[in-house]
Amino acid sequence: AQKITQTQPGMFVQEKEAVTLDCTYDTSDQSYGLFWYKQPSSGEMIFLIYQGSYDEQNATEGRYSLNFQKARKSANLVISASQLGDSAMYFCAMRGFSMEYGNKLVFGAGTILRVKS
Amino acid sequence: KAGVTQTPRYLIKTRGQQVTLSCSPISGHRSVSWYQQTPGQGLQFLFEYFSETQRNKGNFPGRFSGRQFSNSRSEMNVSTLELGDSALYLCASSLESRGDTDTQYFGPGTRLTVL
């Protein structure tokens, strides 16, 4: 079974500062993928960044980077230079790499991020 | 390229009724997955369709069903609605269902309220 844990229900960050959103995962699979999504109040889930379990380098996408520590089973999202538009719910998710899982994503409970001006 | 579209965006139904939600994937995407989001249970996987076949199913009662058409558009149906079915239903599409790095892109969701 796969499980995602996000221990921070809510976070505040000052505009232009960096913030780290925590994500730990549990799986017995050797191959898997980790995803971060952003959900604004409108409801749509927006894909941010992906990290494969065999990727040796941490993934980066613009202001987003994923701090992947495989031995600790953590995949924290780092947002640099926060903007007011970053205020949203953030979800960490994972998917196993086998036909058994197909495209099933397992999500964490999410972290609400509020950016202060 | 147009994103994932879902219709309707909002629905209000009463207990016992049934409802059909529609999802049109990104052009060229063949896999469509459905998720239910509630404040209490969070995001939960309902089912996935690929090439008109259900590939995977979450832990939901048989009242929840779906199908996929030859153009990859998908519908999900909930029969005999219960109050607990009130949720945001999200549809996601991806190119292939191979369990690899394929990214799922989500639609805006359908917010269902059951009275």
PDB file of C-alpha atoms in Angstrom:
ATOM      1  CA  ALA A   1       0.000   0.000   0.000  1.00  0.00           C
ATOM      2  CA  GLN A   2       1.056   3.539  -0.619  1.00  0.00           C
ATOM      3  CA  LYS A   3       0.664   6.424   1.796  1.00  0.00           C
ATOM      4  CA  ILE A   4       1.449  10.136   1.680  1.00  0.00           C
ATOM      5  CA  THR A   5       1.753  12.239   4.818  1.00  0.00           C
ATOM      6  CA  GLN A   6       1.679  16.028   4.864  1.00  0.00           C
ATOM      7  CA  THR A   7       2.082  17.145   8.467  1.00  0.00           C
ATOM      8  CA  GLN A   8       1.572  20.877   7.974  1.00  0.00           C
ATOM      9  CA  PRO A   9      -2.134  21.734   7.762  1.00  0.00           C
ATOM     10  CA  GLY A  10      -1.328  25.394   7.131  1.00  0.00           C
ATOM     11  CA  MET A  11       1.662  27.598   6.480  1.00  0.00           C
ATOM     12  CA  PHE A  12       2.286  31.338   6.252  1.00  0.00           C
ATOM     13  CA  VAL A  13       5.109  32.915   4.292  1.00  0.00           C
ATOM     14  CA  GLN A  14       6.076  36.483   3.636  1.00  0.00           C
ATOM     15  CA  GLU A  15       5.965  37.611   0.037  1.00  0.00           C
ATOM     16  CA  LYS A  16       9.325  37.162  -1.760  1.00  0.00           C
ATOM     17  CA  GLU A  17      10.578  34.659   0.810  1.00  0.00           C
ATOM     18  CA  ALA A  18      11.093  30.936   0.243  1.00  0.00           C
ATOM     19  CA  VAL A  19       8.909  28.275   1.848  1.00  0.00           C
ATOM     20  CA  THR A  20       9.204  24.487   2.210  1.00  0.00           C
ATOM     21  CA  LEU A  21       6.152  22.238   2.257  1.00  0.00           C
ATOM     22  CA  ASP A  22       6.783  18.842   3.793  1.00  0.00           C
ATOM     23  CA  CYS A  23       5.835  15.485   2.314  1.00  0.00           C
ATOM     24  CA  THR A  24       6.776  12.008   3.453  1.00  0.00           C
ATOM     25  CA  TYR A  25       5.687   8.822   1.777  1.00  0.00           C
ATOM     26  CA  ASP A  26       5.512   5.131   2.422  1.00  0.00           C
ATOM     27  CA  THR A  27       5.640   2.434  -0.196  1.00  0.00           C
ATOM     28  CA  SER A  28       7.101  -0.996  -0.709  1.00  0.00           C
ATOM     29  CA  ASP A  29       7.528  -0.387  -4.426  1.00  0.00           C
ATOM     30  CA  GLN A  30      10.993   0.020  -5.883  1.00  0.00           C
ATOM     31  CA  SER A  31       9.825   2.327  -8.653  1.00  0.00           C
ATOM     32  CA  TYR A  32       7.425   5.170  -8.151  1.00  0.00           C
ATOM     33  CA  GLY A  33       6.761   8.759  -9.023  1.00  0.00           C
ATOM     34  CA  LEU A  34       6.117  11.731  -6.763  1.00  0.00           C
ATOM     35  CA  PHE A  35       4.038  14.722  -7.793  1.00  0.00           C
ATOM     36  CA  TRP A  36       3.059  18.081  -6.381  1.00  0.00           C
ATOM     37  CA  TYR A  37      -0.168  19.800  -7.332  1.00  0.00           C
ATOM     38  CA  LYS A  38      -1.545  23.228  -6.474  1.00  0.00           C
ATOM     39  CA  GLN A  39      -5.246  23.753  -5.917  1.00  0.00           C
ATOM     40  CA  PRO A  40      -6.464  27.369  -5.805  1.00  0.00           C
ATOM     41  CA  SER A  41      -9.846  28.185  -4.345  1.00  0.00           C
ATOM     42  CA  SER A  42     -11.362  27.668  -7.811  1.00  0.00           C
ATOM     43  CA  GLY A  43     -10.824  23.921  -7.353  1.00  0.00           C
ATOM     44  CA  GLU A  44      -8.711  22.977 -10.357  1.00  0.00           C
ATOM     45  CA  MET A  45      -5.619  20.890  -9.610  1.00  0.00           C
ATOM     46  CA  ILE A  46      -2.551  22.375 -11.269  1.00  0.00           C
ATOM     47  CA  PHE A  47       0.491  20.155 -11.849  1.00  0.00           C
ATOM     48  CA  LEU A  48       3.682  21.695 -10.496  1.00  0.00           C
ATOM     49  CA  ILE A  49       6.540  19.230 -10.474  1.00  0.00           C
ATOM     50  CA  TYR A  50       7.464  15.550 -10.791  1.00  0.00           C
ATOM     51  CA  GLN A  51      10.238  13.401  -9.309  1.00  0.00           C
ATOM     52  CA  GLY A  52      10.945   9.810 -10.283  1.00  0.00           C
ATOM     53  CA  SER A  53      12.315   7.448  -7.657  1.00  0.00           C
ATOM     54  CA  TYR A  54      15.365   6.702  -9.788  1.00  0.00           C
ATOM     55  CA  ASP A  55      16.120  10.319 -10.650  1.00  0.00           C
ATOM     56  CA  GLU A  56      19.448  11.198  -9.120  1.00  0.00           C
ATOM     57  CA  GLN A  57      18.932  14.936  -9.305  1.00  0.00           C
ATOM     58  CA  ASN A  58      16.230  16.919  -7.589  1.00  0.00           C
ATOM     59  CA  ALA A  59      13.557  18.159  -9.963  1.00  0.00           C
ATOM     60  CA  THR A  60      13.169  21.879 -10.614  1.00  0.00           C
ATOM     61  CA  GLU A  61      10.487  23.826 -12.490  1.00  0.00           C
ATOM     62  CA  GLY A  62      10.924  27.576 -12.383  1.00  0.00           C
ATOM     63  CA  ARG A  63      10.387  28.713  -8.795  1.00  0.00           C
ATOM     64  CA  TYR A  64       9.508  25.182  -7.697  1.00  0.00           C
ATOM     65  CA  SER A  65      12.033  22.586  -6.646  1.00  0.00           C
ATOM     66  CA  LEU A  66      11.600  19.211  -5.060  1.00  0.00           C
ATOM     67  CA  ASN A  67      13.955  18.228  -2.262  1.00  0.00           C
ATOM     68  CA  PHE A  68      14.000  14.445  -2.709  1.00  0.00           C
ATOM     69  CA  GLN A  69      15.581  12.361   0.039  1.00  0.00           C
ATOM     70  CA  LYS A  70      14.929   8.757  -0.875  1.00  0.00           C
ATOM     71  CA  ALA A  71      16.405   7.168   2.249  1.00  0.00           C
ATOM     72  CA  ARG A  72      14.189   9.341   4.432  1.00  0.00           C
ATOM     73  CA  LYS A  73      11.231   8.862   2.063  1.00  0.00           C
ATOM     74  CA  SER A  74      10.633  12.563   1.839  1.00  0.00           C
ATOM     75  CA  ALA A  75       9.785  14.766  -1.121  1.00  0.00           C
ATOM     76  CA  ASN A  76       9.491  18.332   0.104  1.00  0.00           C
ATOM     77  CA  LEU A  77       8.395  21.141  -2.197  1.00  0.00           C
ATOM     78  CA  VAL A  78      10.386  24.348  -2.070  1.00  0.00           C
ATOM     79  CA  ILE A  79       8.835  27.510  -3.473  1.00  0.00           C
ATOM     80  CA  SER A  80      11.293  30.341  -3.902  1.00  0.00           C
ATOM     81  CA  ALA A  81      10.403  34.045  -4.028  1.00  0.00           C
ATOM     82  CA  SER A  82       6.800  33.529  -2.922  1.00  0.00           C
ATOM     83  CA  GLN A  83       4.100  35.520  -4.652  1.00  0.00           C
ATOM     84  CA  LEU A  84       0.591  36.404  -3.532  1.00  0.00           C
ATOM     85  CA  GLY A  85      -0.729  34.123  -6.270  1.00  0.00           C
ATOM     86  CA  ASP A  86       0.954  31.166  -4.597  1.00  0.00           C
ATOM     87  CA  SER A  87      -1.730  31.201  -1.896  1.00  0.00           C
ATOM     88  CA  ALA A  88      -3.511  27.872  -2.380  1.00  0.00           C
ATOM     89  CA  MET A  89      -3.772  24.290  -1.174  1.00  0.00           C
ATOM     90  CA  TYR A  90      -0.784  22.122  -2.106  1.00  0.00           C
ATOM     91  CA  PHE A  91      -0.981  18.362  -2.476  1.00  0.00           C
ATOM     92  CA  CYS A  92       1.774  15.798  -2.590  1.00  0.00           C
ATOM     93  CA  ALA A  93       0.908  12.614  -4.481  1.00  0.00           C
ATOM     94  CA  MET A  94       2.538   9.386  -5.565  1.00  0.00           C
ATOM     95  CA  ARG A  95       1.995   6.647  -8.102  1.00  0.00           C
ATOM     96  CA  GLY A  96       3.528   3.224  -8.334  1.00  0.00           C
ATOM     97  CA  PHE A  97       5.142   2.146 -11.594  1.00  0.00           C
ATOM     98  CA  SER A  98       3.311  -1.047 -12.312  1.00  0.00           C
ATOM     99  CA  MET A  99       0.281  -2.025 -14.307  1.00  0.00           C
ATOM    100  CA  GLU A 100      -1.352  -2.818 -10.982  1.00  0.00           C
ATOM    101  CA  TYR A 101      -1.523   0.878 -10.225  1.00  0.00           C
ATOM    102  CA  GLY A 102      -2.138   2.198 -13.689  1.00  0.00           C
ATOM    103  CA  ASN A 103      -2.565   5.921 -13.257  1.00  0.00           C
ATOM    104  CA  LYS A 104      -3.904   5.850  -9.713  1.00  0.00           C
ATOM    105  CA  LEU A 105      -2.575   8.734  -7.657  1.00  0.00           C
ATOM    106  CA  VAL A 106      -2.501   8.578  -3.876  1.00  0.00           C
ATOM    107  CA  PHE A 107      -2.736  12.032  -2.320  1.00  0.00           C
ATOM    108  CA  GLY A 108      -1.771  13.506   0.996  1.00  0.00           C
ATOM    109  CA  ALA A 109      -4.154  15.636   3.052  1.00  0.00           C
ATOM    110  CA  GLY A 110      -2.693  18.848   1.684  1.00  0.00           C
ATOM    111  CA  THR A 111      -1.136  22.014   3.099  1.00  0.00           C
ATOM    112  CA  ILE A 112      -2.816  25.419   2.862  1.00  0.00           C
ATOM    113  CA  LEU A 113      -0.254  28.084   2.045  1.00  0.00           C
ATOM    114  CA  ARG A 114      -0.974  31.746   2.662  1.00  0.00           C
ATOM    115  CA  VAL A 115       1.407  34.377   1.308  1.00  0.00           C
ATOM    116  CA  LYS A 116       1.429  37.655   3.242  1.00  0.00           C
ATOM    117  CA  SER A 117       2.198  41.007   1.657  1.00  0.00           C
TER     118      SER A 117
ATOM    119  CA  LYS B   1      -4.134  22.958 -26.714  1.00  0.00           C
ATOM    120  CA  ALA B   2      -7.341  22.991 -24.703  1.00  0.00           C
ATOM    121  CA  GLY B   3      -7.228  21.570 -21.204  1.00  0.00           C
ATOM    122  CA  VAL B   4      -9.453  19.018 -19.564  1.00  0.00           C
ATOM    123  CA  THR B   5     -13.062  20.118 -19.517  1.00  0.00           C
ATOM    124  CA  GLN B   6     -15.780  18.934 -17.190  1.00  0.00           C
ATOM    125  CA  THR B   7     -19.496  19.497 -17.377  1.00  0.00           C
ATOM    126  CA  PRO B   8     -21.509  20.579 -15.602  1.00  0.00           C
ATOM    127  CA  ARG B   9     -19.467  22.669 -13.195  1.00  0.00           C
ATOM    128  CA  TYR B  10     -22.149  22.666 -10.520  1.00  0.00           C
ATOM    129  CA  LEU B  11     -24.993  20.294  -9.752  1.00  0.00           C
ATOM    130  CA  ILE B  12     -27.642  20.155  -7.073  1.00  0.00           C
ATOM    131  CA  LYS B  13     -29.523  16.893  -6.649  1.00  0.00           C
ATOM    132  CA  THR B  14     -31.707  15.289  -4.015  1.00  0.00           C
ATOM    133  CA  ARG B  15     -31.197  11.990  -2.264  1.00  0.00           C
ATOM    134  CA  GLY B  16     -32.162   8.976  -4.322  1.00  0.00           C
ATOM    135  CA  GLN B  17     -31.613  10.648  -7.660  1.00  0.00           C
ATOM    136  CA  GLN B  18     -28.867   9.734 -10.067  1.00  0.00           C
ATOM    137  CA  VAL B  19     -26.339  11.968 -11.776  1.00  0.00           C
ATOM    138  CA  THR B  20     -24.016  11.798 -14.763  1.00  0.00           C
ATOM    139  CA  LEU B  21     -20.844  13.832 -14.987  1.00  0.00           C
ATOM    140  CA  SER B  22     -18.861  14.325 -18.160  1.00  0.00           C
ATOM    141  CA  CYS B  23     -15.160  14.765 -18.839  1.00  0.00           C
ATOM    142  CA  SER B  24     -13.373  15.610 -22.077  1.00  0.00           C
ATOM    143  CA  PRO B  25      -9.632  14.922 -21.904  1.00  0.00           C
ATOM    144  CA  ILE B  26      -6.834  16.869 -23.498  1.00  0.00           C
ATOM    145  CA  SER B  27      -6.647  16.077 -27.189  1.00  0.00           C
ATOM    146  CA  GLY B  28      -4.539  12.960 -27.730  1.00  0.00           C
ATOM    147  CA  HIS B  29      -4.837  11.754 -24.157  1.00  0.00           C
ATOM    148  CA  ARG B  30      -6.235   8.251 -23.842  1.00  0.00           C
ATOM    149  CA  SER B  31      -6.328   7.741 -20.092  1.00  0.00           C
ATOM    150  CA  VAL B  32      -9.010   9.339 -17.944  1.00  0.00           C
ATOM    151  CA  SER B  33      -9.139   9.037 -14.164  1.00  0.00           C
ATOM    152  CA  TRP B  34     -11.779  10.228 -11.732  1.00  0.00           C
ATOM    153  CA  TYR B  35     -11.277  11.410  -8.158  1.00  0.00           C
ATOM    154  CA  GLN B  36     -13.641  12.428  -5.395  1.00  0.00           C
ATOM    155  CA  GLN B  37     -12.621  15.236  -3.060  1.00  0.00           C
ATOM    156  CA  THR B  38     -14.379  15.826   0.258  1.00  0.00           C
ATOM    157  CA  PRO B  39     -13.315  17.765   3.360  1.00  0.00           C
ATOM    158  CA  GLY B  40     -13.436  14.614   5.453  1.00  0.00           C
ATOM    159  CA  GLN B  41     -11.835  12.021   3.183  1.00  0.00           C
ATOM    160  CA  GLY B  42      -9.642  14.223   1.020  1.00  0.00           C
ATOM    161  CA  LEU B  43      -8.836  13.141  -2.507  1.00  0.00           C
ATOM    162  CA  GLN B  44      -9.756   9.581  -3.316  1.00  0.00           C
ATOM    163  CA  PHE B  45      -9.322   7.653  -6.544  1.00  0.00           C
ATOM    164  CA  LEU B  46     -12.547   6.419  -8.100  1.00  0.00           C
ATOM    165  CA  PHE B  47     -11.529   4.688 -11.331  1.00  0.00           C
ATOM    166  CA  GLU B  48      -9.418   4.935 -14.444  1.00  0.00           C
ATOM    167  CA  TYR B  49     -10.341   4.285 -18.050  1.00  0.00           C
ATOM    168  CA  PHE B  50      -7.982   3.623 -20.896  1.00  0.00           C
ATOM    169  CA  SER B  51      -9.031   2.734 -24.428  1.00  0.00           C
ATOM    170  CA  GLU B  52     -12.645   2.341 -23.305  1.00  0.00           C
ATOM    171  CA  THR B  53     -11.694  -0.200 -20.617  1.00  0.00           C
ATOM    172  CA  GLN B  54     -11.709   0.256 -16.870  1.00  0.00           C
ATOM    173  CA  ARG B  55      -8.103  -0.294 -15.821  1.00  0.00           C
ATOM    174  CA  ASN B  56      -8.315   0.338 -12.113  1.00  0.00           C
ATOM    175  CA  LYS B  57     -10.990   0.970  -9.518  1.00  0.00           C
ATOM    176  CA  GLY B  58     -10.927   2.545  -6.107  1.00  0.00           C
ATOM    177  CA  ASN B  59     -12.797   1.456  -3.012  1.00  0.00           C
ATOM    178  CA  PHE B  60     -16.221   2.862  -3.786  1.00  0.00           C
ATOM    179  CA  PRO B  61     -19.633   1.159  -3.845  1.00  0.00           C
ATOM    180  CA  GLY B  62     -21.161  -0.086  -7.049  1.00  0.00           C
ATOM    181  CA  ARG B  63     -23.385   3.001  -7.196  1.00  0.00           C
ATOM    182  CA  PHE B  64     -20.380   4.696  -8.734  1.00  0.00           C
ATOM    183  CA  SER B  65     -19.745   3.683 -12.308  1.00  0.00           C
ATOM    184  CA  GLY B  66     -18.145   5.091 -15.385  1.00  0.00           C
ATOM    185  CA  ARG B  67     -17.399   4.559 -19.006  1.00  0.00           C
ATOM    186  CA  GLN B  68     -15.180   5.847 -21.729  1.00  0.00           C
ATOM    187  CA  PHE B  69     -16.066   6.442 -25.331  1.00  0.00           C
ATOM    188  CA  SER B  70     -14.006   5.860 -28.455  1.00  0.00           C
ATOM    189  CA  ASN B  71     -13.019   9.544 -28.533  1.00  0.00           C
ATOM    190  CA  SER B  72     -11.639   9.154 -24.968  1.00  0.00           C
ATOM    191  CA  ARG B  73     -14.384  11.272 -23.432  1.00  0.00           C
ATOM    192  CA  SER B  74     -15.562   9.797 -20.183  1.00  0.00           C
ATOM    193  CA  GLU B  75     -18.653   9.873 -18.038  1.00  0.00           C
ATOM    194  CA  MET B  76     -19.198   8.855 -14.482  1.00  0.00           C
ATOM    195  CA  ASN B  77     -22.550   8.012 -13.005  1.00  0.00           C
ATOM    196  CA  VAL B  78     -23.698   7.940  -9.419  1.00  0.00           C
ATOM    197  CA  SER B  79     -27.016   6.247  -8.762  1.00  0.00           C
ATOM    198  CA  THR B  80     -29.214   6.493  -5.678  1.00  0.00           C
ATOM    199  CA  LEU B  81     -27.448   9.579  -4.403  1.00  0.00           C
ATOM    200  CA  GLU B  82     -26.674   9.900  -0.712  1.00  0.00           C
ATOM    201  CA  LEU B  83     -25.856  13.018   1.288  1.00  0.00           C
ATOM    202  CA  GLY B  84     -22.266  11.788   1.618  1.00  0.00           C
ATOM    203  CA  ASP B  85     -21.829  11.906  -2.153  1.00  0.00           C
ATOM    204  CA  SER B  86     -21.645  15.688  -1.971  1.00  0.00           C
ATOM    205  CA  ALA B  87     -18.139  16.427  -3.201  1.00  0.00           C
ATOM    206  CA  LEU B  88     -15.929  17.925  -5.840  1.00  0.00           C
ATOM    207  CA  TYR B  89     -15.452  15.364  -8.596  1.00  0.00           C
ATOM    208  CA  LEU B  90     -12.234  15.801 -10.495  1.00  0.00           C
ATOM    209  CA  CYS B  91     -11.329  14.278 -13.799  1.00  0.00           C
ATOM    210  CA  ALA B  92      -7.725  13.899 -14.947  1.00  0.00           C
ATOM    211  CA  SER B  93      -6.276  12.879 -18.280  1.00  0.00           C
ATOM    212  CA  SER B  94      -2.897  11.600 -19.394  1.00  0.00           C
ATOM    213  CA  LEU B  95      -1.341  10.301 -22.568  1.00  0.00           C
ATOM    214  CA  GLU B  96      -0.932   6.647 -21.690  1.00  0.00           C
ATOM    215  CA  SER B  97      -1.656   4.330 -18.794  1.00  0.00           C
ATOM    216  CA  ARG B  98       1.735   2.686 -18.515  1.00  0.00           C
ATOM    217  CA  GLY B  99       2.549   3.513 -14.912  1.00  0.00           C
ATOM    218  CA  ASP B 100       5.585   5.532 -15.964  1.00  0.00           C
ATOM    219  CA  THR B 101       6.287   9.225 -15.788  1.00  0.00           C
ATOM    220  CA  ASP B 102       3.010  10.122 -17.431  1.00  0.00           C
ATOM    221  CA  THR B 103       1.575  13.219 -15.769  1.00  0.00           C
ATOM    222  CA  GLN B 104      -2.109  13.600 -15.083  1.00  0.00           C
ATOM    223  CA  TYR B 105      -3.708  16.940 -15.874  1.00  0.00           C
ATOM    224  CA  PHE B 106      -6.870  17.830 -14.056  1.00  0.00           C
ATOM    225  CA  GLY B 107     -10.048  19.564 -15.082  1.00  0.00           C
ATOM    226  CA  PRO B 108     -11.830  22.252 -13.048  1.00  0.00           C
ATOM    227  CA  GLY B 109     -14.101  19.705 -11.386  1.00  0.00           C
ATOM    228  CA  THR B 110     -17.824  19.282 -10.929  1.00  0.00           C
ATOM    229  CA  ARG B 111     -19.167  20.339  -7.571  1.00  0.00           C
ATOM    230  CA  LEU B 112     -22.065  18.077  -6.628  1.00  0.00           C
ATOM    231  CA  THR B 113     -24.385  18.953  -3.784  1.00  0.00           C
ATOM    232  CA  VAL B 114     -26.882  16.360  -2.592  1.00  0.00           C
ATOM    233  CA  LEU B 115     -29.809  17.690  -0.554  1.00  0.00           C
TER     234      LEU B 115
END
